[in-house]
Every structure is written in C-alpha cells, then in structure tokens.
XYZ file of C-alpha atoms in Angstrom:
347
model
C 76.358 77.305 91.970
C 77.623 73.721 91.756
C 81.097 73.079 93.125
C 82.749 69.933 91.751
C 86.027 71.444 92.949
C 85.087 70.718 96.559
C 84.610 67.050 95.727
C 87.906 66.858 93.861
C 89.772 68.664 96.655
C 88.279 66.650 99.525
C 90.807 63.807 99.506
C 94.069 65.256 98.086
C 94.100 68.290 100.386
C 93.724 66.089 103.459
C 96.395 63.663 102.257
C 98.797 66.501 101.436
C 98.322 68.088 104.852
C 98.778 64.740 106.603
C 101.904 63.717 104.680
C 103.437 67.122 105.344
C 102.692 66.748 109.057
C 104.163 63.224 109.099
C 107.299 64.391 107.312
C 107.754 67.067 109.950
C 107.523 64.372 112.605
C 110.117 62.227 110.833
C 107.999 59.790 108.807
C 108.345 59.903 105.021
C 105.178 58.717 103.268
C 105.565 57.362 99.735
C 102.090 55.855 99.304
C 98.734 57.491 100.020
C 97.169 54.030 100.109
C 99.637 53.071 102.829
C 98.455 56.022 104.915
C 94.840 54.957 104.507
C 95.594 51.329 105.427
C 97.604 52.474 108.443
C 94.463 54.200 109.701
C 92.415 51.046 109.122
C 94.968 48.554 110.486
C 93.873 46.144 113.199
C 97.251 44.431 113.755
C 100.772 45.882 113.919
C 103.626 43.398 113.458
C 107.145 44.242 114.636
C 110.450 42.634 113.837
C 112.844 42.559 116.806
C 116.445 43.310 115.837
C 116.844 46.825 114.488
C 113.172 47.625 115.061
C 112.303 47.259 118.729
C 116.011 47.045 119.542
C 118.782 49.404 118.494
C 120.059 47.034 115.808
C 123.611 47.276 117.108
C 124.255 43.889 118.726
C 127.564 43.143 120.389
C 129.206 39.819 121.056
C 129.056 39.343 124.822
C 130.355 35.782 125.019
C 132.322 33.367 122.820
C 132.517 29.708 123.812
C 134.853 27.423 121.881
C 134.116 23.726 121.713
C 136.496 20.736 121.808
C 140.039 21.650 120.799
C 139.401 24.659 118.539
C 141.518 27.781 118.998
C 139.440 30.786 120.067
C 140.951 33.377 117.711
C 140.968 30.908 114.836
C 137.228 30.272 115.013
C 136.558 34.011 115.362
C 138.537 34.659 112.185
C 136.688 31.880 110.353
C 133.326 33.324 111.391
C 134.430 36.823 110.384
C 135.521 35.526 106.972
C 132.102 33.977 106.387
C 130.357 37.200 107.423
C 132.612 39.503 105.397
C 130.126 40.162 102.537
C 127.147 40.632 104.866
C 125.763 43.954 106.097
C 123.613 42.342 108.779
C 124.177 43.878 112.249
C 125.129 40.462 113.661
C 127.742 40.076 110.942
C 129.274 43.421 111.854
C 129.403 42.411 115.513
C 131.237 39.189 114.710
C 133.668 40.917 112.342
C 134.511 43.387 115.106
C 135.957 40.496 117.139
C 138.422 39.410 114.440
C 142.053 40.452 114.319
C 143.627 42.645 111.654
C 144.466 39.714 109.385
C 141.127 38.044 108.627
C 140.860 34.896 106.570
C 139.206 34.781 103.158
C 136.110 32.687 102.483
C 134.992 31.447 99.078
C 131.862 29.828 97.660
C 129.697 31.710 100.161
C 125.975 30.929 100.161
C 123.535 32.849 102.335
C 120.335 31.373 103.748
C 118.136 34.364 104.710
C 117.016 34.341 108.304
C 119.034 31.207 109.076
C 122.770 31.250 108.368
C 125.604 31.135 105.891
C 127.849 28.504 104.339
C 131.328 28.983 102.888
C 134.744 27.470 102.307
C 137.733 28.614 104.373
C 141.149 27.067 103.749
C 139.551 24.324 101.680
C 137.055 23.280 104.385
C 133.291 23.787 104.488
C 132.031 25.887 107.383
C 128.501 26.737 108.545
C 127.512 29.744 110.639
C 123.966 30.342 111.812
C 121.259 29.684 114.345
C 120.915 26.258 116.026
C 118.147 25.127 113.649
C 120.327 25.938 110.635
C 123.319 24.064 112.074
C 121.155 21.095 113.015
C 119.802 20.936 109.459
C 123.141 21.209 107.624
C 125.386 19.478 110.163
C 123.254 16.622 111.519
C 126.312 14.876 113.002
C 127.254 17.883 115.115
C 126.157 17.782 118.729
C 124.607 21.103 119.768
C 126.149 22.579 122.933
C 124.340 22.858 126.228
C 122.127 25.976 126.279
C 122.371 26.484 130.030
C 124.803 29.355 129.718
C 122.772 31.079 127.021
C 119.603 30.464 128.959
C 121.005 32.252 131.988
C 121.640 35.321 129.865
C 118.046 35.125 128.659
C 118.499 38.052 126.308
C 121.050 36.775 123.840
C 120.943 35.436 120.310
C 122.951 32.236 119.769
C 125.015 31.874 116.604
C 126.924 28.632 116.095
C 129.965 27.897 113.939
C 130.443 24.320 112.752
C 132.185 22.221 110.148
C 130.413 19.189 108.699
C 130.802 17.109 111.878
C 131.498 19.306 114.920
C 130.473 22.535 116.601
C 133.514 24.809 116.742
C 132.158 27.811 118.662
C 129.115 29.550 120.001
C 128.670 33.341 119.816
C 126.218 35.071 122.132
C 124.965 38.449 120.873
C 122.868 40.929 122.822
C 121.076 44.075 121.700
C 119.517 46.934 123.694
C 115.872 47.943 123.574
C 115.204 51.209 121.745
C 114.185 54.133 123.977
C 110.448 54.718 123.819
C 109.626 51.222 122.516
C 107.518 50.264 125.539
C 105.586 53.559 125.501
C 104.962 53.216 121.762
C 103.546 49.697 122.191
C 101.355 50.864 125.079
C 99.923 53.729 123.010
C 99.167 51.449 120.073
C 97.470 48.926 122.338
C 95.436 51.725 123.940
C 94.175 52.684 120.462
C 92.851 49.151 119.969
C 95.646 47.665 117.856
C 96.813 44.074 118.321
C 100.620 44.016 118.585
C 102.701 41.043 117.435
C 106.419 40.327 117.590
C 107.766 38.100 114.803
C 111.491 37.398 114.761
C 114.028 34.885 113.588
C 115.785 35.070 116.948
C 115.460 32.433 119.652
C 112.527 32.235 122.020
C 114.413 33.507 125.094
C 115.602 36.675 123.352
C 112.156 37.391 121.899
C 110.356 36.777 125.187
C 112.779 39.127 126.953
C 112.011 41.991 124.553
C 108.293 41.191 124.689
C 108.333 41.383 128.478
C 110.060 44.786 128.379
C 107.573 46.219 125.867
C 104.346 44.563 126.999
C 103.810 42.508 123.845
C 101.927 39.292 124.579
C 101.783 37.674 121.136
C 105.304 36.471 120.273
C 106.555 34.287 117.407
C 110.241 33.296 117.550
C 112.591 31.266 115.343
C 110.703 32.397 112.243
C 112.207 32.285 108.772
C 111.149 34.945 106.228
C 108.743 32.453 104.635
C 107.211 31.746 108.046
C 106.620 35.455 108.663
C 105.024 35.865 105.246
C 102.781 32.827 105.728
C 101.588 34.045 109.139
C 100.891 37.539 107.814
C 98.805 36.110 104.977
C 96.877 33.959 107.459
C 96.003 37.079 109.431
C 94.871 38.851 106.276
C 92.794 35.816 105.256
C 91.065 36.041 108.648
C 90.088 39.645 107.894
C 92.873 41.496 109.691
C 94.395 44.656 108.226
C 98.101 44.291 108.982
C 100.799 46.951 109.300
C 104.385 45.652 109.305
C 107.390 47.438 110.801
C 110.843 46.074 109.939
C 114.326 46.929 108.797
C 116.285 43.983 107.393
C 116.610 42.401 103.971
C 114.743 39.405 105.388
C 111.750 41.640 106.145
C 111.331 42.846 102.548
C 108.842 40.129 101.443
C 106.647 40.719 104.505
C 106.815 44.494 104.110
C 105.747 44.165 100.480
C 102.804 41.891 101.385
C 101.526 43.930 104.351
C 98.558 46.259 103.957
C 100.727 49.087 105.331
C 104.481 48.878 105.773
C 107.029 51.025 107.591
C 110.798 50.677 107.216
C 112.961 51.761 110.102
C 115.658 54.422 110.017
C 118.788 52.780 108.612
C 116.848 49.881 107.073
C 118.220 47.903 104.146
C 117.700 49.539 100.751
C 115.291 46.846 99.548
C 113.188 47.246 102.690
C 112.909 50.998 102.158
C 112.013 50.467 98.499
C 109.158 48.072 99.288
C 107.669 50.104 102.155
C 104.862 52.644 102.131
C 106.624 54.756 104.750
C 110.161 55.246 106.038
C 110.968 56.367 109.563
C 113.650 59.034 109.251
C 114.709 59.002 112.898
C 115.103 56.469 115.681
C 112.165 57.900 117.665
C 109.604 55.092 117.929
C 107.071 57.482 119.421
C 106.551 58.775 115.879
C 104.891 55.488 114.935
C 102.173 55.736 117.573
C 101.406 59.386 116.810
C 101.404 58.605 113.078
C 98.761 55.908 113.487
C 96.622 58.429 115.366
C 97.134 61.064 112.671
C 96.295 58.547 109.937
C 92.978 57.850 111.690
C 92.203 61.564 111.898
C 93.087 61.968 108.202
C 90.518 59.350 107.242
C 87.908 61.090 109.392
C 88.581 64.486 107.796
C 88.421 63.004 104.289
C 84.958 61.634 105.124
C 83.916 65.029 106.517
C 85.116 66.795 103.368
C 83.305 64.390 101.063
C 80.112 64.608 103.115
C 80.201 68.423 103.079
C 80.947 68.658 99.349
C 78.217 66.177 98.445
C 75.662 67.802 100.767
C 76.379 71.279 99.431
C 75.899 70.242 95.812
C 72.750 68.222 96.582
C 71.157 71.193 98.342
C 72.461 74.085 96.255
C 71.574 72.744 92.803
C 67.817 72.227 93.422
C 67.653 75.598 95.175
C 69.228 77.295 92.149
C 66.874 75.517 89.720
C 63.893 76.724 91.730
C 65.208 80.303 91.587
C 66.107 80.716 95.234
C 69.801 81.428 94.573
C 70.885 84.741 93.090
C 74.072 84.852 90.946
C 76.044 86.639 93.651
C 74.928 83.993 96.179
C 76.018 81.224 93.807
C 79.480 82.758 93.420
C 79.934 83.076 97.177
C 78.561 79.599 97.843
C 80.789 77.915 95.284
C 83.931 79.642 96.617
C 82.998 79.045 100.245
C 82.423 75.346 99.611
C 85.972 74.831 98.338
C 87.406 77.054 101.057
C 85.692 75.061 103.820
C 87.136 71.814 102.461
C 90.656 73.271 102.376
C 90.387 74.802 105.871
C 89.113 71.528 107.292
C 92.067 69.677 105.757
C 94.482 72.219 107.228
C 93.465 71.033 110.700
C 95.799 68.101 110.020
C 98.789 70.423 109.788
C 98.455 71.521 113.386
C 97.268 68.243 114.883
C 98.585 67.725 118.386
C 101.302 65.134 118.876
C-alpha cells in the first residue's frame, strides 16, 4: 500500500514539466536550482547594453579635439577595438575606412577601456573615468553636447597628454522592456539597473522602463560587490546580463539568465539562456517558476499524507489487497497529473 514512488516523483516531474514549458517559451534552463531560486528571488538586476537595450549601438556623433584629423582618430580607435567583440567596438569599427591601422600591445580593462600602441605611440580608448585615470594630463572635453543628447554613451580617445576625440554611441530600448519591468514589479520584485555606462544614459533607460534604483559607471568588481551586499542583507538576487563583463556577477547570483546572443562565457556561467529577444518571456518565466515551487510542495504534501494515512490503515486491516494496489497507483498518478498542469500554464 505504501507508495515511495510518489515521493520520488514529486519534484522531478514538476521540474521536467516546467523546463519543457520554459523551453517552448524560449528560455533554456540548465540548472534546476536556478529555477527554484528564480521563484524565490526578491531582487532582479539588469545590465543595460544588450539586455534592456538592443545591444546594437551606433555612433551618432564624433567630435575631434585640437588639431587631430577626424578620419585618423577614427582609424586609431578602430585599430584598438579590432580584437574586441563588444557591441561598442563593432560600432566604432564600422566608422573606419577600408584601410584600418594595426594596433599592437593591446591591453583590455573590462568595463573601462583599452590601451594599445599604434604607429609607435600609446593610445587609450574608454570611458571618461578610464581616460582620467590613465591620462591625468589630458583635459576632459565639455560634456554639454553629450548632456543634451541625454541617451548616449561617451567613449574618449586619448594619447598620454591630450584628448583626441569623443565618440557618442546610442542604443535603442528593446521592445517589451517596459512591460516586462512593470510585470516583475507587480509580482513584488525589486528591480535594479547596474551598468558601466554613464549616469545620463542609464537614467534615460530607467525612465523609459520605470526602474527607480539605478547604479551607473560601475565596473565589474563594483557590480559583484553590490550583488554580494544585497545577498548579505538577505536578498535572493536574479541577474540578467549578456556581456563578458557580466560573467562574474552572473556566476555569483542566486539565479542567472543570459540574454540571446550573449558572450559564450556568460552563457556558460548562467542557469538559464534566453533563446529569443522577447523580454516578456522573463516575466512569464518568473511567474511559472513560482507556480512550479507551489506544485512541488503540493506533490510532496500529497505523497507524504497518503503514506502516513494508508500505512496505519493497512496495518489495522482496513485496506484490502486490491485497494492497496489501486491506492498505490493512484497516488503516483495524482502526482504526475498535478505536475502536468505546468505544461499548459497560461502565459
């Protein structure tokens, strides 16, 4: 009459049904623990570029400083960015002519910039903080023009003493991003935006999506430190990102989701991978993860209750053999049927 099968089936059947449902929606789940932590998460952290935005920035303005030739500085920047697969690097390379220069001794500083040698001279390409750190003699240009744009990311090119050019890159918000954030907030999740981009660009995206907690100009170490502070305070954190710089944070998060087209290392360190660009999948997946946890609890409660009631009844002689056979089979069948509710969960 006892049915240990019901207990052993309670969790894996629900997880299998849920992961199959998620895959059909476009979310590949590689970790059952990640699915559980997604259901329990209290905070959801988003990167900006390539996550909330399309990840296809374009150079909308190039300002040369002092007496530098416009095409020359573009070619120098493109040479420095040649080995990089970052979306910003691709945007800058697209501005170069057909005869790009070659850079040597290239060193990358994740989330900040890049240094290299072009025609025997050291060049630095990165955000204002990076240029200020490595080229202290260089005078940063006036940000009035960039501030008017309000949506752009500033990338500066400098030698050891002077700023040569400023590139302004803009990126479009992904369709459905605002609705996804609203749905997550409605389910009680705290939404954060953490990005290495400047404050103006981050605030612009936050305003479009309804995110109120924004952290800009963050290096990968800064993101990781802030995530660990949240966890130390008792938060269960889900991280959504796409770049190489996001890999450490994705690995440290309680649940992690890599975006469609994310860097290989980000996909490898994530619990889930979004297979499409539809951000609505994230909100519905969080809801499904919560329902999965509820059904697992229901299955375990039913299996435990059945065995606790059926065994004493059988010992006392109240259960005939044919009743025991039916009861044992029905117990497992109920667990499986309950788990199958996850297959047809509404979107």
